[in-house]
Coordinates of C-alpha atoms in Angstrom, one line a residue:
X1 CA 33.9 30.1 10.8
X2 CA 31.9 33.0 11.0
X3 CA 29.0 32.8 14.5
X4 CA 26.5 33.4 12.1
X5 CA 28.1 30.4 9.5
X6 CA 28.2 28.0 12.4
X7 CA 24.2 28.8 12.8
X8 CA 23.9 28.5 10.2
X9 CA 25.1 25.1 9.6
X10 CA 24.0 24.2 12.3
X11 CA 19.9 25.5 11.6
X12 CA 20.7 23.5 7.7
X13 CA 21.4 20.2 9.5
X14 CA 18.9 20.6 12.6
X15 CA 16.7 20.6 9.5
X16 CA 17.3 17.7 7.7
X17 CA 17.3 15.9 10.2
X18 CA 13.5 17.3 10.5
X19 CA 12.6 16.4 7.9
X20 CA 13.9 13.6 7.4
X21 CA 12.2 12.5 11.0
X22 CA 9.2 13.8 9.7
X23 CA 8.6 12.9 6.2
X24 CA 9.2 8.8 8.0
X25 CA 6.4 9.4 10.7
X26 CA 4.3 10.4 8.2
X27 CA 3.5 8.3 6.4
X28 CA 0.2 6.9 7.4
X29 CA -1.3 10.5 6.3
X30 CA 0.3 9.7 3.0
X31 CA -1.3 6.5 2.5
X32 CA -4.6 8.4 3.5
X33 CA -3.9 11.2 1.6
X34 CA -3.0 9.3 -2.6
X35 CA -6.1 6.8 -1.6
X36 CA -8.8 10.2 -1.1
X37 CA -5.9 11.6 -4.8
X38 CA -7.0 8.2 -6.3
X39 CA -10.6 8.8 -4.5
X40 CA -11.1 11.3 -6.3
X41 CA -9.4 10.2 -10.1
X42 CA -11.4 7.6 -10.2
X43 CA -9.2 5.2 -9.3
X44 CA -9.5 1.4 -7.5
X45 CA -6.2 0.5 -5.8
X46 CA -5.7 -1.9 -3.0
X47 CA -1.4 -1.8 -2.1
X48 CA 0.5 -4.7 -2.0
X49 CA 3.3 -6.3 0.2
X50 CA 5.1 -9.6 1.1
X51 CA 5.5 -12.8 -0.4
X52 CA 3.0 -14.3 -3.1
X53 CA 0.8 -17.1 -1.7
X54 CA 0.5 -18.9 -5.6
X55 CA -2.8 -17.0 -5.6
X56 CA -2.2 -14.2 -5.8
X57 CA -2.1 -14.1 -9.8
X58 CA -5.5 -14.5 -10.0
X59 CA -6.2 -12.7 -7.4
X60 CA -5.0 -10.4 -9.0
X61 CA -6.7 -10.7 -12.4
X62 CA -9.3 -11.4 -10.7
X63 CA -9.6 -8.2 -8.6
X64 CA -8.8 -6.4 -12.5
X65 CA -11.5 -7.9 -14.7
X66 CA -14.9 -8.2 -12.8
X67 CA -13.8 -4.2 -11.4
X68 CA -11.2 -2.9 -12.6
X69 CA -9.4 -2.9 -8.9
X70 CA -5.6 -2.9 -9.8
X71 CA -3.6 -4.5 -7.3
X72 CA 0.0 -2.3 -6.7
X73 CA 2.7 -4.9 -5.3
X74 CA 4.9 -2.8 -3.8
X75 CA 7.1 -4.6 -2.0
X76 CA 8.8 -8.3 -1.7
X77 CA 9.1 -10.2 1.8
X78 CA 11.6 -7.2 3.0
X79 CA 9.3 -4.0 4.5
X80 CA 10.4 -0.9 5.8
X81 CA 8.3 0.4 8.5
X82 CA 7.0 3.8 7.2
X83 CA 6.5 1.6 4.3
X84 CA 3.9 -1.0 6.3
X85 CA 2.4 2.9 7.7
X86 CA 2.1 4.4 4.1
X87 CA 0.2 0.8 2.6
X88 CA -2.0 0.3 5.9
X89 CA -2.8 4.5 5.5
X90 CA -3.6 3.3 2.2
X91 CA -5.6 0.3 2.1
X92 CA -7.8 1.6 5.2
X93 CA -9.2 4.2 2.7
X94 CA -9.5 1.9 -0.5
X95 CA -10.4 -0.8 0.7
X96 CA -13.8 0.1 2.1
X97 CA -14.4 3.3 -0.8
X98 CA -14.6 -0.2 -2.9
X99 CA -16.5 -2.1 -0.4
X100 CA -18.9 0.0 -0.7
X101 CA -19.0 1.2 -3.5
X102 CA -19.5 -2.4 -5.5
X103 CA -21.9 -3.5 -2.8
X104 CA -20.3 -6.6 -1.1
X105 CA -17.3 -7.8 -0.1
X106 CA -15.2 -7.9 -3.6
X107 CA -11.9 -8.4 -2.6
X108 CA -12.8 -12.0 -0.1
X109 CA -15.1 -12.3 -3.3
X110 CA -11.9 -12.8 -5.4
X111 CA -9.3 -14.6 -3.0
X112 CA -12.3 -18.0 -2.6
X113 CA -12.4 -17.8 -5.5
X114 CA -9.4 -17.8 -7.4
X115 CA -7.8 -20.4 -4.1
X116 CA -11.0 -23.1 -5.7
X117 CA -9.4 -22.6 -8.9
X118 CA -5.3 -23.0 -7.8
X119 CA -5.3 -26.8 -7.6
X120 CA -3.7 -28.2 -4.3
X121 CA -0.1 -30.0 -5.0
X122 CA 0.0 -33.5 -3.1
X123 CA 1.9 -33.0 0.1
X124 CA 4.7 -35.8 -0.6
X125 CA 5.3 -38.1 2.9

């Protein structure tokens, strides 16, 4: 391998590593950008992850049917750090904008109603 080929190869490896690290740490700004793009397109959405509580189906239905807000489940119980940052960035733009659009906290309203709609299971002793 010539000197030029070695430098080229090392530069290429460095560029790939830098791109990977940059992509990982840019998750929050990418989420912000995606939310602003959805805002321009008139698309109302929040992103969620984690183990779903029993009320989540009713909560999602209420948001969608009453307000046209889509709840996008992006991951279950196993969530990578960059996905968490991406969702945080996205929701930091979309949630306040949606609250402002409707003039109230529709998320709190729908969540409370969903909790009341789901029957509580008795505790076995």
